[in-house]
Amino acid sequence: MSNDEFRAAMSRLAAGVVLVTGVEEPLGEGGPAGEDVGMTATAFLSVSLDPPLVLVSLREGSRMDDLLAEQPRWGVSVLSESQRHIAGRFAMKGRISDRLLFADIPYVRGELSGAPLVGGALATLECETESRVEAGDHTLVVGRVLSASLPSPEGGPLMYFRGRYRQLG
């Protein structure tokens, strides 16, 4: 089986779209505050209710993989169908700095993680890493959910199917 055949088969699996966020540690005492970091993910799922656990798959060596190896607390925003522009912005390769990507997006800081949580998201979570598992060219990060909220529970989810963002219905 080729990579293209595998990619084509997996593109037939519809997935919800989330924005995973965190904050880099400051560079030193009295130095500038750490930068916000964000990444669009479609490989995100609930693992357990008791305790509440989620899993996100990160490309090995990506900025988010490196950040979550150092920073134990992070955030997740479940994007709504009206937030396609946010998903696309944080999924770009060779993109501009994350600071500029967050510039015009409404968000609040998670009380427990400090991570940006997107305004208007269907749901937001704050998580703490429980475990990391190397899996091929990705790292599977299991996080314990510390808090969950429903900032905008109405509206449909943003989906990813056959290589494009979609809406239900």
JSON list of C-alpha atoms in Angstrom, two decimals:
[
{"chain": "A", "resi": 1, "resn": "MET", "atom": "CA", "xyz": [0.00, 0.00, 0.00]},
{"chain": "A", "resi": 2, "resn": "SER", "atom": "CA", "xyz": [1.31, 3.45, -0.88]},
{"chain": "A", "resi": 3, "resn": "ASN", "atom": "CA", "xyz": [1.10, 6.62, 1.22]},
{"chain": "A", "resi": 4, "resn": "ASP", "atom": "CA", "xyz": [-1.32, 8.05, -1.36]},
{"chain": "A", "resi": 5, "resn": "GLU", "atom": "CA", "xyz": [-3.62, 5.02, -1.11]},
{"chain": "A", "resi": 6, "resn": "PHE", "atom": "CA", "xyz": [-3.63, 5.24, 2.68]},
{"chain": "A", "resi": 7, "resn": "ARG", "atom": "CA", "xyz": [-4.24, 9.01, 2.61]},
{"chain": "A", "resi": 8, "resn": "ALA", "atom": "CA", "xyz": [-7.14, 8.56, 0.14]},
{"chain": "A", "resi": 9, "resn": "ALA", "atom": "CA", "xyz": [-8.75, 5.88, 2.31]},
{"chain": "A", "resi": 10, "resn": "MET", "atom": "CA", "xyz": [-8.44, 7.94, 5.50]},
{"chain": "A", "resi": 11, "resn": "SER", "atom": "CA", "xyz": [-9.82, 11.05, 3.77]},
{"chain": "A", "resi": 12, "resn": "ARG", "atom": "CA", "xyz": [-13.17, 9.23, 3.69]},
{"chain": "A", "resi": 13, "resn": "LEU", "atom": "CA", "xyz": [-13.36, 9.41, 7.49]},
{"chain": "A", "resi": 14, "resn": "ALA", "atom": "CA", "xyz": [-15.13, 12.61, 8.56]},
{"chain": "A", "resi": 15, "resn": "ALA", "atom": "CA", "xyz": [-13.54, 14.32, 11.55]},
{"chain": "A", "resi": 16, "resn": "GLY", "atom": "CA", "xyz": [-14.34, 17.27, 13.76]},
{"chain": "A", "resi": 17, "resn": "VAL", "atom": "CA", "xyz": [-11.90, 20.17, 13.74]},
{"chain": "A", "resi": 18, "resn": "VAL", "atom": "CA", "xyz": [-10.28, 21.67, 16.85]},
{"chain": "A", "resi": 19, "resn": "LEU", "atom": "CA", "xyz": [-7.70, 24.30, 17.61]},
{"chain": "A", "resi": 20, "resn": "VAL", "atom": "CA", "xyz": [-5.10, 23.08, 20.11]},
{"chain": "A", "resi": 21, "resn": "THR", "atom": "CA", "xyz": [-3.38, 25.94, 21.94]},
{"chain": "A", "resi": 22, "resn": "GLY", "atom": "CA", "xyz": [-0.69, 26.54, 24.51]},
{"chain": "A", "resi": 23, "resn": "VAL", "atom": "CA", "xyz": [1.69, 29.18, 25.78]},
{"chain": "A", "resi": 24, "resn": "GLU", "atom": "CA", "xyz": [5.46, 28.96, 25.60]},
{"chain": "A", "resi": 25, "resn": "GLU", "atom": "CA", "xyz": [7.29, 29.61, 28.83]},
{"chain": "A", "resi": 26, "resn": "PRO", "atom": "CA", "xyz": [8.84, 33.10, 29.14]},
{"chain": "A", "resi": 27, "resn": "LEU", "atom": "CA", "xyz": [12.51, 33.26, 28.16]},
{"chain": "A", "resi": 28, "resn": "GLY", "atom": "CA", "xyz": [13.64, 34.23, 31.64]},
{"chain": "A", "resi": 29, "resn": "GLU", "atom": "CA", "xyz": [12.78, 36.32, 34.61]},
{"chain": "A", "resi": 30, "resn": "GLY", "atom": "CA", "xyz": [11.93, 39.82, 33.50]},
{"chain": "A", "resi": 31, "resn": "GLY", "atom": "CA", "xyz": [11.99, 38.72, 29.85]},
{"chain": "A", "resi": 32, "resn": "PRO", "atom": "CA", "xyz": [9.11, 38.92, 27.40]},
{"chain": "A", "resi": 33, "resn": "ALA", "atom": "CA", "xyz": [6.03, 36.81, 28.05]},
{"chain": "A", "resi": 34, "resn": "GLY", "atom": "CA", "xyz": [5.85, 33.46, 26.29]},
{"chain": "A", "resi": 35, "resn": "GLU", "atom": "CA", "xyz": [4.23, 33.35, 22.86]},
{"chain": "A", "resi": 36, "resn": "ASP", "atom": "CA", "xyz": [0.83, 31.80, 22.21]},
{"chain": "A", "resi": 37, "resn": "VAL", "atom": "CA", "xyz": [0.96, 28.75, 19.95]},
{"chain": "A", "resi": 38, "resn": "GLY", "atom": "CA", "xyz": [-1.92, 27.17, 18.03]},
{"chain": "A", "resi": 39, "resn": "MET", "atom": "CA", "xyz": [-2.44, 24.22, 15.71]},
{"chain": "A", "resi": 40, "resn": "THR", "atom": "CA", "xyz": [-5.47, 22.91, 13.82]},
{"chain": "A", "resi": 41, "resn": "ALA", "atom": "CA", "xyz": [-6.14, 19.23, 14.50]},
{"chain": "A", "resi": 42, "resn": "THR", "atom": "CA", "xyz": [-8.59, 16.70, 13.13]},
{"chain": "A", "resi": 43, "resn": "ALA", "atom": "CA", "xyz": [-7.12, 13.72, 14.98]},
{"chain": "A", "resi": 44, "resn": "PHE", "atom": "CA", "xyz": [-8.73, 14.51, 18.33]},
{"chain": "A", "resi": 45, "resn": "LEU", "atom": "CA", "xyz": [-11.02, 12.28, 20.37]},
{"chain": "A", "resi": 46, "resn": "SER", "atom": "CA", "xyz": [-12.51, 11.49, 23.72]},
{"chain": "A", "resi": 47, "resn": "VAL", "atom": "CA", "xyz": [-10.76, 8.56, 25.43]},
{"chain": "A", "resi": 48, "resn": "SER", "atom": "CA", "xyz": [-12.37, 8.15, 28.84]},
{"chain": "A", "resi": 49, "resn": "LEU", "atom": "CA", "xyz": [-15.15, 9.59, 30.98]},
{"chain": "A", "resi": 50, "resn": "ASP", "atom": "CA", "xyz": [-13.69, 8.50, 34.33]},
{"chain": "A", "resi": 51, "resn": "PRO", "atom": "CA", "xyz": [-11.19, 10.06, 34.48]},
{"chain": "A", "resi": 52, "resn": "PRO", "atom": "CA", "xyz": [-12.01, 12.53, 31.68]},
{"chain": "A", "resi": 53, "resn": "LEU", "atom": "CA", "xyz": [-9.31, 12.01, 29.05]},
{"chain": "A", "resi": 54, "resn": "VAL", "atom": "CA", "xyz": [-8.84, 13.17, 25.46]},
{"chain": "A", "resi": 55, "resn": "LEU", "atom": "CA", "xyz": [-6.21, 12.35, 22.83]},
{"chain": "A", "resi": 56, "resn": "VAL", "atom": "CA", "xyz": [-4.65, 14.53, 20.14]},
{"chain": "A", "resi": 57, "resn": "SER", "atom": "CA", "xyz": [-2.22, 13.38, 17.48]},
{"chain": "A", "resi": 58, "resn": "LEU", "atom": "CA", "xyz": [0.66, 15.78, 16.73]},
{"chain": "A", "resi": 59, "resn": "ARG", "atom": "CA", "xyz": [3.20, 15.58, 13.93]},
{"chain": "A", "resi": 60, "resn": "GLU", "atom": "CA", "xyz": [6.49, 14.56, 15.56]},
{"chain": "A", "resi": 61, "resn": "GLY", "atom": "CA", "xyz": [8.85, 17.51, 15.88]},
{"chain": "A", "resi": 62, "resn": "SER", "atom": "CA", "xyz": [6.15, 20.09, 15.14]},
{"chain": "A", "resi": 63, "resn": "ARG", "atom": "CA", "xyz": [6.06, 23.27, 17.18]},
{"chain": "A", "resi": 64, "resn": "MET", "atom": "CA", "xyz": [3.02, 21.99, 19.13]},
{"chain": "A", "resi": 65, "resn": "ASP", "atom": "CA", "xyz": [4.68, 18.62, 19.77]},
{"chain": "A", "resi": 66, "resn": "ASP", "atom": "CA", "xyz": [7.75, 20.41, 21.13]},
{"chain": "A", "resi": 67, "resn": "LEU", "atom": "CA", "xyz": [5.61, 22.78, 23.22]},
{"chain": "A", "resi": 68, "resn": "LEU", "atom": "CA", "xyz": [3.51, 20.02, 24.81]},
{"chain": "A", "resi": 69, "resn": "ALA", "atom": "CA", "xyz": [6.69, 18.08, 25.62]},
{"chain": "A", "resi": 70, "resn": "GLU", "atom": "CA", "xyz": [7.68, 21.07, 27.80]},
{"chain": "A", "resi": 71, "resn": "GLN", "atom": "CA", "xyz": [4.35, 22.63, 28.83]},
{"chain": "A", "resi": 72, "resn": "PRO", "atom": "CA", "xyz": [1.98, 20.23, 30.63]},
{"chain": "A", "resi": 73, "resn": "ARG", "atom": "CA", "xyz": [-1.19, 22.36, 30.35]},
{"chain": "A", "resi": 74, "resn": "TRP", "atom": "CA", "xyz": [-2.92, 23.25, 27.10]},
{"chain": "A", "resi": 75, "resn": "GLY", "atom": "CA", "xyz": [-6.29, 24.16, 25.61]},
{"chain": "A", "resi": 76, "resn": "VAL", "atom": "CA", "xyz": [-8.67, 22.88, 22.96]},
{"chain": "A", "resi": 77, "resn": "SER", "atom": "CA", "xyz": [-11.39, 24.82, 21.15]},
{"chain": "A", "resi": 78, "resn": "VAL", "atom": "CA", "xyz": [-13.97, 22.74, 19.23]},
{"chain": "A", "resi": 79, "resn": "LEU", "atom": "CA", "xyz": [-14.54, 24.88, 16.14]},
{"chain": "A", "resi": 80, "resn": "SER", "atom": "CA", "xyz": [-17.96, 25.71, 14.75]},
{"chain": "A", "resi": 81, "resn": "GLU", "atom": "CA", "xyz": [-18.91, 25.71, 11.08]},
{"chain": "A", "resi": 82, "resn": "SER", "atom": "CA", "xyz": [-18.49, 29.50, 11.03]},
{"chain": "A", "resi": 83, "resn": "GLN", "atom": "CA", "xyz": [-14.84, 29.23, 12.13]},
{"chain": "A", "resi": 84, "resn": "ARG", "atom": "CA", "xyz": [-13.40, 27.66, 8.97]},
{"chain": "A", "resi": 85, "resn": "HIS", "atom": "CA", "xyz": [-11.07, 30.67, 8.58]},
{"chain": "A", "resi": 86, "resn": "ILE", "atom": "CA", "xyz": [-9.49, 29.93, 11.96]},
{"chain": "A", "resi": 87, "resn": "ALA", "atom": "CA", "xyz": [-8.91, 26.27, 11.07]},
{"chain": "A", "resi": 88, "resn": "GLY", "atom": "CA", "xyz": [-7.33, 27.23, 7.75]},
{"chain": "A", "resi": 89, "resn": "ARG", "atom": "CA", "xyz": [-5.16, 29.91, 9.28]},
{"chain": "A", "resi": 90, "resn": "PHE", "atom": "CA", "xyz": [-3.59, 27.60, 11.88]},
{"chain": "A", "resi": 91, "resn": "ALA", "atom": "CA", "xyz": [-3.20, 24.70, 9.42]},
{"chain": "A", "resi": 92, "resn": "MET", "atom": "CA", "xyz": [-1.04, 26.60, 6.90]},
{"chain": "A", "resi": 93, "resn": "LYS", "atom": "CA", "xyz": [2.46, 25.33, 6.24]},
{"chain": "A", "resi": 94, "resn": "GLY", "atom": "CA", "xyz": [5.20, 27.96, 6.29]},
{"chain": "A", "resi": 95, "resn": "ARG", "atom": "CA", "xyz": [2.89, 30.31, 8.10]},
{"chain": "A", "resi": 96, "resn": "ILE", "atom": "CA", "xyz": [3.57, 33.60, 9.81]},
{"chain": "A", "resi": 97, "resn": "SER", "atom": "CA", "xyz": [4.21, 33.84, 13.53]},
{"chain": "A", "resi": 98, "resn": "ASP", "atom": "CA", "xyz": [1.51, 32.55, 15.86]},
{"chain": "A", "resi": 99, "resn": "ARG", "atom": "CA", "xyz": [1.38, 35.97, 17.54]},
{"chain": "A", "resi": 100, "resn": "LEU", "atom": "CA", "xyz": [0.07, 37.45, 14.30]},
{"chain": "A", "resi": 101, "resn": "LEU", "atom": "CA", "xyz": [-2.32, 34.54, 13.76]},
{"chain": "A", "resi": 102, "resn": "PHE", "atom": "CA", "xyz": [-4.06, 35.24, 17.07]},
{"chain": "A", "resi": 103, "resn": "ALA", "atom": "CA", "xyz": [-4.15, 39.03, 16.49]},
{"chain": "A", "resi": 104, "resn": "ASP", "atom": "CA", "xyz": [-7.77, 39.39, 15.32]},
{"chain": "A", "resi": 105, "resn": "ILE", "atom": "CA", "xyz": [-9.31, 36.24, 16.81]},
{"chain": "A", "resi": 106, "resn": "PRO", "atom": "CA", "xyz": [-11.48, 36.75, 19.89]},
{"chain": "A", "resi": 107, "resn": "TYR", "atom": "CA", "xyz": [-10.34, 34.51, 22.73]},
{"chain": "A", "resi": 108, "resn": "VAL", "atom": "CA", "xyz": [-10.12, 34.25, 26.48]},
{"chain": "A", "resi": 109, "resn": "ARG", "atom": "CA", "xyz": [-7.27, 32.81, 28.52]},
{"chain": "A", "resi": 110, "resn": "GLY", "atom": "CA", "xyz": [-7.95, 29.53, 30.24]},
{"chain": "A", "resi": 111, "resn": "GLU", "atom": "CA", "xyz": [-7.87, 30.01, 34.00]},
{"chain": "A", "resi": 112, "resn": "LEU", "atom": "CA", "xyz": [-5.93, 26.77, 34.55]},
{"chain": "A", "resi": 113, "resn": "SER", "atom": "CA", "xyz": [-3.72, 26.61, 31.46]},
{"chain": "A", "resi": 114, "resn": "GLY", "atom": "CA", "xyz": [-3.33, 30.21, 30.34]},
{"chain": "A", "resi": 115, "resn": "ALA", "atom": "CA", "xyz": [-3.94, 28.92, 26.81]},
{"chain": "A", "resi": 116, "resn": "PRO", "atom": "CA", "xyz": [-6.06, 30.94, 24.37]},
{"chain": "A", "resi": 117, "resn": "LEU", "atom": "CA", "xyz": [-9.59, 29.51, 24.09]},
{"chain": "A", "resi": 118, "resn": "VAL", "atom": "CA", "xyz": [-11.42, 30.71, 20.98]},
{"chain": "A", "resi": 119, "resn": "GLY", "atom": "CA", "xyz": [-14.55, 32.80, 21.43]},
{"chain": "A", "resi": 120, "resn": "GLY", "atom": "CA", "xyz": [-17.59, 31.35, 19.69]},
{"chain": "A", "resi": 121, "resn": "ALA", "atom": "CA", "xyz": [-16.24, 27.79, 19.81]},
{"chain": "A", "resi": 122, "resn": "LEU", "atom": "CA", "xyz": [-18.80, 25.05, 20.38]},
{"chain": "A", "resi": 123, "resn": "ALA", "atom": "CA", "xyz": [-16.82, 23.84, 23.40]},
{"chain": "A", "resi": 124, "resn": "THR", "atom": "CA", "xyz": [-13.50, 24.56, 25.08]},
{"chain": "A", "resi": 125, "resn": "LEU", "atom": "CA", "xyz": [-11.35, 22.31, 27.23]},
{"chain": "A", "resi": 126, "resn": "GLU", "atom": "CA", "xyz": [-8.30, 22.84, 29.39]},
{"chain": "A", "resi": 127, "resn": "CYS", "atom": "CA", "xyz": [-6.08, 19.78, 29.66]},
{"chain": "A", "resi": 128, "resn": "GLU", "atom": "CA", "xyz": [-2.99, 18.49, 31.42]},
{"chain": "A", "resi": 129, "resn": "THR", "atom": "CA", "xyz": [-0.79, 15.92, 29.71]},
{"chain": "A", "resi": 130, "resn": "GLU", "atom": "CA", "xyz": [-1.10, 12.44, 31.23]},
{"chain": "A", "resi": 131, "resn": "SER", "atom": "CA", "xyz": [1.04, 10.56, 28.73]},
{"chain": "A", "resi": 132, "resn": "ARG", "atom": "CA", "xyz": [2.80, 10.76, 25.37]},
{"chain": "A", "resi": 133, "resn": "VAL", "atom": "CA", "xyz": [3.15, 7.84, 22.99]},
{"chain": "A", "resi": 134, "resn": "GLU", "atom": "CA", "xyz": [5.37, 7.80, 19.90]},
{"chain": "A", "resi": 135, "resn": "ALA", "atom": "CA", "xyz": [3.38, 6.42, 16.96]},
{"chain": "A", "resi": 136, "resn": "GLY", "atom": "CA", "xyz": [5.14, 6.46, 13.60]},
{"chain": "A", "resi": 137, "resn": "ASP", "atom": "CA", "xyz": [5.71, 10.05, 12.54]},
{"chain": "A", "resi": 138, "resn": "HIS", "atom": "CA", "xyz": [3.30, 11.38, 15.19]},
{"chain": "A", "resi": 139, "resn": "THR", "atom": "CA", "xyz": [3.07, 11.73, 18.95]},
{"chain": "A", "resi": 140, "resn": "LEU", "atom": "CA", "xyz": [-0.20, 10.79, 20.64]},
{"chain": "A", "resi": 141, "resn": "VAL", "atom": "CA", "xyz": [-0.80, 13.09, 23.59]},
{"chain": "A", "resi": 142, "resn": "VAL", "atom": "CA", "xyz": [-3.34, 11.95, 26.18]},
{"chain": "A", "resi": 143, "resn": "GLY", "atom": "CA", "xyz": [-4.63, 14.80, 28.29]},
{"chain": "A", "resi": 144, "resn": "ARG", "atom": "CA", "xyz": [-6.71, 14.87, 31.46]},
{"chain": "A", "resi": 145, "resn": "VAL", "atom": "CA", "xyz": [-9.53, 17.37, 31.05]},
{"chain": "A", "resi": 146, "resn": "LEU", "atom": "CA", "xyz": [-9.33, 19.91, 33.89]},
{"chain": "A", "resi": 147, "resn": "SER", "atom": "CA", "xyz": [-12.22, 22.10, 32.75]},
{"chain": "A", "resi": 148, "resn": "ALA", "atom": "CA", "xyz": [-14.86, 22.16, 30.02]},
{"chain": "A", "resi": 149, "resn": "SER", "atom": "CA", "xyz": [-17.22, 24.90, 28.93]},
{"chain": "A", "resi": 150, "resn": "LEU", "atom": "CA", "xyz": [-19.75, 25.59, 26.19]},
{"chain": "A", "resi": 151, "resn": "PRO", "atom": "CA", "xyz": [-19.17, 29.19, 25.09]},
{"chain": "A", "resi": 152, "resn": "SER", "atom": "CA", "xyz": [-21.38, 28.82, 21.99]},
{"chain": "A", "resi": 153, "resn": "PRO", "atom": "CA", "xyz": [-23.31, 25.55, 22.20]},
{"chain": "A", "resi": 154, "resn": "GLU", "atom": "CA", "xyz": [-25.59, 26.42, 19.26]},
{"chain": "A", "resi": 155, "resn": "GLY", "atom": "CA", "xyz": [-24.61, 25.88, 15.65]},
{"chain": "A", "resi": 156, "resn": "GLY", "atom": "CA", "xyz": [-23.00, 23.02, 13.81]},
{"chain": "A", "resi": 157, "resn": "PRO", "atom": "CA", "xyz": [-19.49, 21.62, 13.99]},
{"chain": "A", "resi": 158, "resn": "LEU", "atom": "CA", "xyz": [-16.77, 22.26, 11.47]},
{"chain": "A", "resi": 159, "resn": "MET", "atom": "CA", "xyz": [-15.92, 18.95, 9.78]},
{"chain": "A", "resi": 160, "resn": "TYR", "atom": "CA", "xyz": [-13.01, 17.76, 7.65]},
{"chain": "A", "resi": 161, "resn": "PHE", "atom": "CA", "xyz": [-13.79, 15.25, 4.88]},
{"chain": "A", "resi": 162, "resn": "ARG", "atom": "CA", "xyz": [-12.02, 14.35, 1.62]},
{"chain": "A", "resi": 163, "resn": "GLY", "atom": "CA", "xyz": [-9.36, 17.00, 2.20]},
{"chain": "A", "resi": 164, "resn": "ARG", "atom": "CA", "xyz": [-11.77, 19.92, 2.69]},
{"chain": "A", "resi": 165, "resn": "TYR", "atom": "CA", "xyz": [-13.55, 21.68, 5.53]},
{"chain": "A", "resi": 166, "resn": "ARG", "atom": "CA", "xyz": [-17.29, 20.91, 5.47]},
{"chain": "A", "resi": 167, "resn": "GLN", "atom": "CA", "xyz": [-20.51, 21.56, 7.33]},
{"chain": "A", "resi": 168, "resn": "LEU", "atom": "CA", "xyz": [-23.01, 18.96, 8.52]},
{"chain": "A", "resi": 169, "resn": "GLY", "atom": "CA", "xyz": [-26.26, 18.78, 6.60]}
]
